Short mmCIF file of C-alpha atoms in Angstrom, two decimals:
data_model
loop_
_atom_site.label_atom_id
_atom_site.label_comp_id
_atom_site.label_asym_id
_atom_site.label_seq_id
_atom_site.Cartn_x
_atom_site.Cartn_y
_atom_site.Cartn_z
CA MET A 1 1.93 5.60 -10.41
CA GLN A 2 -1.25 7.29 -8.98
CA ARG A 3 -1.87 9.21 -5.54
CA SER A 4 -4.58 7.73 -3.23
CA ALA A 5 -7.35 9.30 -1.72
CA PHE A 6 -6.96 7.26 0.95
CA GLU A 7 -3.66 9.60 1.86
CA SER A 8 -5.72 12.23 2.71
CA PHE A 9 -6.84 10.69 6.09
CA HIS A 10 -5.40 11.18 9.20
CA PRO A 11 -2.19 9.40 10.16
CA TRP A 12 -3.99 7.31 12.99
CA VAL A 13 -6.78 5.92 10.58
CA ILE A 14 -4.28 5.24 8.12
CA PHE A 15 -1.74 3.68 11.14
CA GLY A 16 -5.06 1.65 12.35
CA TYR A 17 -5.82 0.55 9.03
CA LEU A 18 -2.62 -0.82 7.55
CA ALA A 19 -1.58 -2.70 11.33
CA ALA A 20 -4.85 -4.47 11.28
CA VAL A 21 -4.32 -5.74 7.73
CA LEU A 22 -0.74 -6.70 8.35
CA ALA A 23 -1.66 -8.41 11.81
CA VAL A 24 -4.61 -10.21 10.10
CA THR A 25 -2.60 -11.46 7.48
CA MET A 26 0.20 -12.52 9.75
CA SER A 27 -2.14 -14.41 12.04
CA THR A 28 -3.19 -17.13 9.88
CA MET A 29 -2.35 -19.75 7.50
CA HIS A 30 -5.70 -20.65 5.62
CA PRO A 31 -5.62 -20.65 1.82
CA VAL A 32 -8.69 -18.48 1.27
CA MET A 33 -7.04 -15.52 3.61
CA ILE A 34 -3.80 -15.93 2.19
CA VAL A 35 -4.93 -15.72 -1.33
CA THR A 36 -7.75 -12.52 -0.50
CA SER A 37 -4.57 -10.65 1.20
CA PHE A 38 -2.21 -11.54 -1.87
CA VAL A 39 -4.69 -10.55 -4.61
CA ILE A 40 -6.11 -7.14 -2.94
CA SER A 41 -2.26 -6.26 -1.77
CA LEU A 42 -1.27 -7.03 -5.39
CA VAL A 43 -4.08 -4.96 -6.71
CA TYR A 44 -3.43 -1.93 -4.43
CA SER A 45 0.12 -2.23 -4.57
CA LEU A 46 0.04 -1.94 -8.44
CA PHE A 47 -2.46 1.01 -8.59
CA LEU A 48 0.22 2.98 -6.18
CA CYS A 49 3.60 2.04 -7.27
CA GLY A 50 3.10 0.85 -10.89
CA ARG A 51 4.26 -2.34 -12.86
CA VAL A 52 7.69 -1.94 -10.56
CA VAL A 53 5.88 -4.04 -8.16
CA TRP A 54 4.94 -6.66 -9.98
CA LYS A 55 8.63 -7.00 -11.29
CA ARG A 56 9.66 -7.21 -7.78
CA SER A 57 6.87 -9.54 -6.51
CA VAL A 58 7.78 -11.92 -9.49
CA MET A 59 11.47 -12.09 -8.58
CA THR A 60 11.18 -12.51 -4.82
CA GLY A 61 8.28 -14.59 -5.47
CA LEU A 62 10.22 -17.12 -7.58
CA GLY A 63 13.40 -17.56 -5.16
CA VAL A 64 10.97 -18.15 -2.21
CA ALA A 65 9.04 -20.83 -4.40
CA VAL A 66 12.16 -22.62 -5.42
CA PHE A 67 13.50 -22.74 -1.62
CA THR A 68 9.55 -23.66 0.14
CA MET A 69 8.20 -25.84 -2.89
CA GLY A 70 11.69 -27.03 -4.34
CA ILE A 71 14.21 -27.50 -1.68
CA LEU A 72 12.31 -27.79 1.21
CA PRO A 73 10.34 -30.60 0.73
CA LEU A 74 13.55 -32.47 -0.26
CA PHE A 75 14.74 -32.42 3.41
CA ARG A 76 11.14 -32.48 5.63
CA HIS A 77 9.07 -35.31 4.84
CA ASN A 78 6.04 -35.05 6.85
CA GLY A 79 2.40 -35.73 5.67
CA ALA A 80 0.55 -37.94 4.73
CA THR A 81 0.34 -37.87 0.88
CA PRO A 82 3.35 -38.90 -0.97
CA LEU A 83 3.49 -37.62 -4.47
CA PHE A 84 6.77 -39.41 -5.69
CA TYR A 85 10.28 -40.49 -3.80
CA ILE A 86 13.78 -39.46 -4.44
CA ASN A 87 16.34 -41.74 -3.05
CA ASP A 88 13.39 -43.49 -1.10
CA MET A 89 12.35 -40.00 0.50
CA ALA A 90 8.86 -38.80 -0.20
CA VAL A 91 8.05 -35.47 -1.36
CA THR A 92 4.67 -34.91 -0.02
CA ARG A 93 1.40 -33.02 -1.39
CA GLU A 94 1.17 -31.38 1.81
CA ASN A 95 4.78 -29.91 2.26
CA ILE A 96 4.45 -28.57 -1.37
CA LEU A 97 1.08 -26.69 -0.48
CA PHE A 98 2.30 -25.44 2.72
CA GLY A 99 5.58 -24.20 0.95
CA GLY A 100 3.17 -22.66 -1.59
CA MET A 101 0.88 -20.99 1.15
CA MET A 102 4.23 -19.55 2.67
CA THR A 103 5.29 -17.92 -0.50
CA LEU A 104 2.01 -16.12 -1.19
CA LEU A 105 2.06 -15.10 2.44
CA LEU A 106 5.86 -13.45 2.08
CA LEU A 107 4.58 -11.82 -1.09
CA ALA A 108 1.69 -10.71 0.57
CA VAL A 109 3.47 -9.09 3.22
CA LEU A 110 5.88 -7.68 1.04
CA GLN A 111 3.16 -6.00 -1.17
CA TRP A 112 1.23 -4.53 2.10
CA PHE A 113 4.67 -2.86 3.06
CA TYR A 114 4.84 -1.33 -0.70
CA VAL A 115 1.31 -0.06 0.37
CA TRP A 116 2.50 0.95 3.53
CA ASN A 117 5.63 2.85 2.10
CA GLU A 118 3.26 4.96 -0.09
CA LEU A 119 0.79 5.60 2.33
CA PHE A 120 2.70 6.52 5.39
CA GLY A 121 5.37 9.09 4.47
CA ALA A 122 8.17 10.37 7.04
CA GLU A 123 6.12 13.09 8.06
CA LYS A 124 3.26 11.00 9.50
CA ILE A 125 5.61 8.93 11.31
CA MET A 126 7.03 12.12 12.78
CA TYR A 127 3.66 13.06 13.48
CA LEU A 128 2.65 10.11 15.52
CA ILE A 129 5.51 9.16 17.48
CA GLY A 130 7.62 12.62 17.36
CA ARG A 131 6.18 13.76 20.57
CA PHE A 132 6.76 10.80 22.50
CA PHE A 133 10.06 9.38 21.21
CA PRO A 134 11.51 11.98 19.12
CA ALA A 135 14.76 10.48 18.55
CA VAL A 136 13.20 6.84 17.44
CA SER A 137 11.14 9.00 15.05
CA LEU A 138 14.44 10.85 13.79
CA VAL A 139 15.96 7.73 13.51
CA ILE A 140 13.27 5.92 11.31
CA THR A 141 12.92 8.93 8.85
CA MET A 142 16.31 9.06 8.37
CA THR A 143 16.59 5.29 7.64
CA LEU A 144 13.65 5.42 5.37
CA ARG A 145 14.98 8.58 3.48
CA TYR A 146 18.44 6.83 3.15
CA LEU A 147 17.38 3.70 1.67
CA PRO A 148 15.97 5.08 -1.43
CA LEU A 149 18.68 7.43 -1.61
CA LEU A 150 21.20 5.14 -1.71
CA GLU A 151 19.82 3.40 -4.64
CA ARG A 152 19.84 6.52 -6.66
CA ARG A 153 23.10 7.61 -5.67
CA MET A 154 24.36 4.23 -7.05
CA ASP A 155 22.22 4.88 -10.12
CA GLN A 156 24.19 8.09 -10.64
CA ILE A 157 27.41 6.61 -9.97
CA ARG A 158 27.02 3.75 -12.69
CA ALA A 159 25.58 6.64 -15.18
CA GLY A 160 28.72 8.82 -14.29
CA GLU A 161 31.00 5.52 -15.30
CA ARG A 162 29.03 4.99 -18.57
CA GLY A 163 29.54 8.43 -19.25
CA MET A 164 33.23 8.77 -19.11
CA GLY A 165 33.58 5.34 -20.73
CA SER A 166 34.80 3.38 -18.10
CA GLY A 167 34.01 0.99 -15.69
CA SER A 168 34.80 -0.50 -12.41
CA SER A 169 34.23 -3.40 -9.85
CA VAL A 170 31.11 -3.45 -7.47
CA LEU A 171 33.45 -2.66 -4.55
CA ARG A 172 35.11 0.34 -6.00
CA ARG A 173 31.37 1.39 -6.39
CA LEU A 174 30.44 0.49 -2.69
CA SER A 175 33.58 2.54 -1.71
CA VAL A 176 32.34 5.62 -3.70
CA LEU A 177 28.84 5.38 -2.35
CA LEU A 178 29.98 4.80 1.04
CA SER A 179 32.45 7.92 1.34
CA TRP A 180 29.70 10.07 -0.50
CA SER A 181 27.37 8.91 2.13
CA LEU A 182 29.38 9.89 4.82
CA GLU A 183 30.25 12.89 3.91
CA ASP A 184 26.54 14.04 3.46
CA SER A 185 25.87 12.30 7.22
CA ILE A 186 28.85 14.61 8.25
CA GLU A 187 27.02 18.00 6.59
CA THR A 188 23.76 17.21 8.09
CA SER A 189 25.05 16.74 11.85
CA THR A 190 26.83 19.97 11.11
CA ALA A 191 23.59 21.65 9.89
CA MET A 192 21.42 19.95 12.88
CA GLU A 193 24.01 21.26 15.22
CA THR A 194 23.92 24.64 13.81
CA ARG A 195 20.07 24.73 13.93
CA GLY A 196 20.37 24.26 17.83
CA TYR A 197 19.20 20.27 17.49
CA GLY A 198 19.44 18.64 21.16
CA ILE A 199 19.26 22.30 23.02
CA GLY A 200 15.79 21.61 24.43
CA ARG A 201 12.55 20.41 23.67
CA ARG A 202 11.67 20.98 20.35
CA SER A 203 8.49 22.32 19.09
CA SER A 204 6.45 20.62 16.24
CA PHE A 205 3.88 21.60 13.33
CA HIS A 206 1.44 19.37 11.53
CA LEU A 207 -1.38 20.16 9.39
CA PHE A 208 -3.12 17.05 10.25
CA HIS A 209 -6.47 17.30 11.99
CA PHE A 210 -9.17 14.83 12.98
CA ARG A 211 -12.07 15.09 10.97
CA LYS A 212 -15.50 13.64 10.57
CA ARG A 213 -14.66 11.59 7.65
CA ASP A 214 -11.58 10.24 9.64
CA ALA A 215 -14.03 9.17 12.61
CA VAL A 216 -16.31 7.43 10.13
CA MET A 217 -13.59 5.61 8.70
CA LEU A 218 -12.45 4.69 12.06
CA VAL A 219 -15.88 3.35 12.79
CA VAL A 220 -15.97 1.19 9.89
CA PHE A 221 -12.48 -0.59 9.97
CA THR A 222 -12.93 -1.12 13.64
CA GLY A 223 -16.32 -2.94 13.24
CA LEU A 224 -14.78 -4.99 10.27
CA THR A 225 -11.98 -5.81 12.74
CA ALA A 226 -14.04 -6.62 15.41
CA VAL A 227 -15.84 -9.29 13.17
CA ILE A 228 -12.82 -10.82 12.08
CA ILE A 229 -11.38 -11.29 15.65
CA GLY A 230 -14.37 -12.60 16.94
CA GLN A 231 -14.00 -15.38 13.87
CA PHE A 232 -10.36 -16.02 15.04
CA LEU A 233 -11.65 -16.62 18.59
CA ARG A 234 -14.73 -19.23 17.04
CA GLN A 235 -11.14 -20.78 15.41
CA LYS A 236 -12.82 -20.00 11.98
CA ALA A 237 -9.31 -19.28 10.60
CA SER A 238 -7.64 -22.45 11.82
CA CYS A 239 -5.62 -24.72 9.57
CA GLN A 240 -3.58 -27.70 10.04
CA TYR A 241 -1.74 -28.84 7.03
CA TYR A 242 0.30 -31.85 8.69
CA PRO A 243 -0.14 -34.93 8.32
CA VAL A 244 -3.25 -34.36 6.69
CA ILE A 245 -4.73 -30.75 5.43
CA ARG A 246 -7.99 -29.91 7.29
CA TYR A 247 -9.39 -26.56 7.46
CA ALA A 248 -12.67 -24.85 7.83
CA PRO A 249 -14.87 -25.05 4.71
CA LEU A 250 -15.92 -21.55 3.06
CA GLY A 251 -19.50 -22.05 4.04
CA GLN A 252 -18.55 -22.18 8.01
CA MET A 253 -16.09 -19.21 7.54
CA TYR A 254 -17.72 -17.20 4.84
CA LEU A 255 -17.97 -13.85 7.51
CA LEU A 256 -14.00 -14.07 7.78
CA PRO A 257 -12.80 -13.46 4.17
CA ALA A 258 -15.77 -11.28 3.52
CA GLY A 259 -14.46 -9.27 6.64
CA PHE A 260 -11.03 -9.21 5.62
CA GLY A 261 -11.80 -8.56 2.08
CA LEU A 262 -14.05 -5.27 2.87
CA LEU A 263 -11.40 -4.07 5.21
CA ALA A 264 -8.56 -4.48 2.93
CA MET A 265 -10.59 -2.76 -0.11
CA LEU A 266 -11.47 0.24 2.00
CA PRO A 267 -8.76 2.29 0.44
CA LEU A 268 -9.91 0.90 -3.15
CA VAL A 269 -13.53 1.78 -2.15
CA TYR A 270 -12.65 5.04 -0.80
CA ASP A 271 -10.66 5.84 -4.19
CA VAL A 272 -13.29 4.92 -6.65
CA TRP A 273 -15.92 6.85 -4.88
CA GLN A 274 -13.84 9.78 -5.11
CA TRP A 275 -13.20 9.58 -8.57
CA MET A 276 -16.87 9.15 -9.14
CA VAL A 277 -17.70 11.91 -7.33
CA ARG A 278 -15.01 14.17 -9.24
CA SER A 279 -16.16 12.82 -12.69
CA LEU A 280 -19.72 14.04 -11.80
CA GLU A 281 -18.21 17.34 -10.70
CA GLU A 282 -16.49 17.77 -13.79
CA ARG A 283 -19.48 16.68 -15.71
CA LYS A 284 -21.75 19.36 -14.06
CA GLN A 285 -19.22 21.82 -14.78
CA GLY A 286 -18.64 20.54 -18.40
CA ASN A 287 -22.33 21.21 -18.51
CA THR A 288 -22.33 24.39 -16.79
CA ASP A 289 -19.79 25.91 -19.37
CA ALA A 290 -21.47 24.51 -22.62
CA ASN A 291 -24.50 26.51 -21.22
CA ILE A 292 -22.66 29.87 -20.55
CA ALA A 293 -20.94 29.43 -23.62
CA MET A 294 -24.44 28.58 -25.65
CA ALA A 295 -25.72 31.75 -23.68
CA GLN A 296 -22.99 34.04 -25.07
CA TYR A 297 -23.13 33.01 -28.47
CA LEU A 298 -27.11 33.58 -28.60
CA GLU A 299 -26.36 36.72 -26.87
CA GLN A 300 -24.15 38.05 -29.72
CA THR A 301 -26.36 36.63 -32.57
CA TYR A 302 -29.67 37.82 -31.37
CA GLY A 303 -28.63 40.69 -29.35
CA VAL A 304 -30.99 39.70 -26.41
CA PRO A 305 -29.86 37.76 -23.49
CA TYR A 306 -30.28 33.99 -23.47
CA HIS A 307 -32.25 33.86 -20.32
CA GLU A 308 -34.48 36.80 -21.26
CA ARG A 309 -35.22 35.49 -24.83
CA LYS A 310 -36.29 31.96 -23.39
CA ALA A 311 -38.54 33.37 -20.44
CA ARG A 312 -39.89 35.77 -23.40
CA GLU A 313 -40.87 32.65 -25.46
CA THR A 314 -42.41 31.20 -22.29
CA ARG A 315 -44.80 33.72 -21.82
CA GLU A 316 -45.64 33.98 -25.27
CA GLY A 317 -46.42 30.38 -25.19
CA GLU A 318 -48.87 30.20 -22.15
CA MET A 319 -50.81 33.34 -23.93
#
């Protein structure tokens, strides 16, 4: 797992980027667009979350693929290209391809939400909607907190049972988890009441400031989004699976996947650029440290400061 430099942008910029990417992904069934979104979301989620995303995506994808590509075509017989027959019922190519695209679309959306979870923490949600809907923001924040918390507590319950050398049923573990969570909720509500929650309008504190780079990034992804919307309005993203597969060829809609690919890769491009800048700075710092060490060594060896010795040699060479 790694931290993304894109996290340091203003919450409104991050929210706008994620909303635009998710909206475009869920607005088309064009194979090129779905594959583009799936590949970029997979790469970025692996960069942020590690291999756990790959394991979850594979398990989810297998389950969805079995249903959409294996079971659904047995009950839906739309399409004009039968591949084979089962009990005089046609299994068509269009149904299988549609199921495959639906699987990739679901996985792409799921992986983008993994990215959302890493880039958009609870403090950013509180910042965006806390002033307008404080109760809603509190509920969302607590819900996002409890989902991983319940998973960690269940792991602790299993570890405790293994440590005692005993096991129990799933219902018993769920009962312990529920009791633990209810007790924690009572303590949380008591602490909120003692600190004056609900008495009056709460003040807020944040460290987010809209800077020049936020404005530049906002202009960039707004321009790319405008290009994508224009291509959508020109029907470049239209795709038909039934009765036969029809969609705009890549040569006529190249601006759409190119614009969407650039939009989706903005955080990765920014991370790579930041990595290159840091590498150059570290290299310069390393060269500076090496020069200082060499100067100190020469001064200790010859008794003359290094820069004075070089200046003297230069003057003698000119003479």
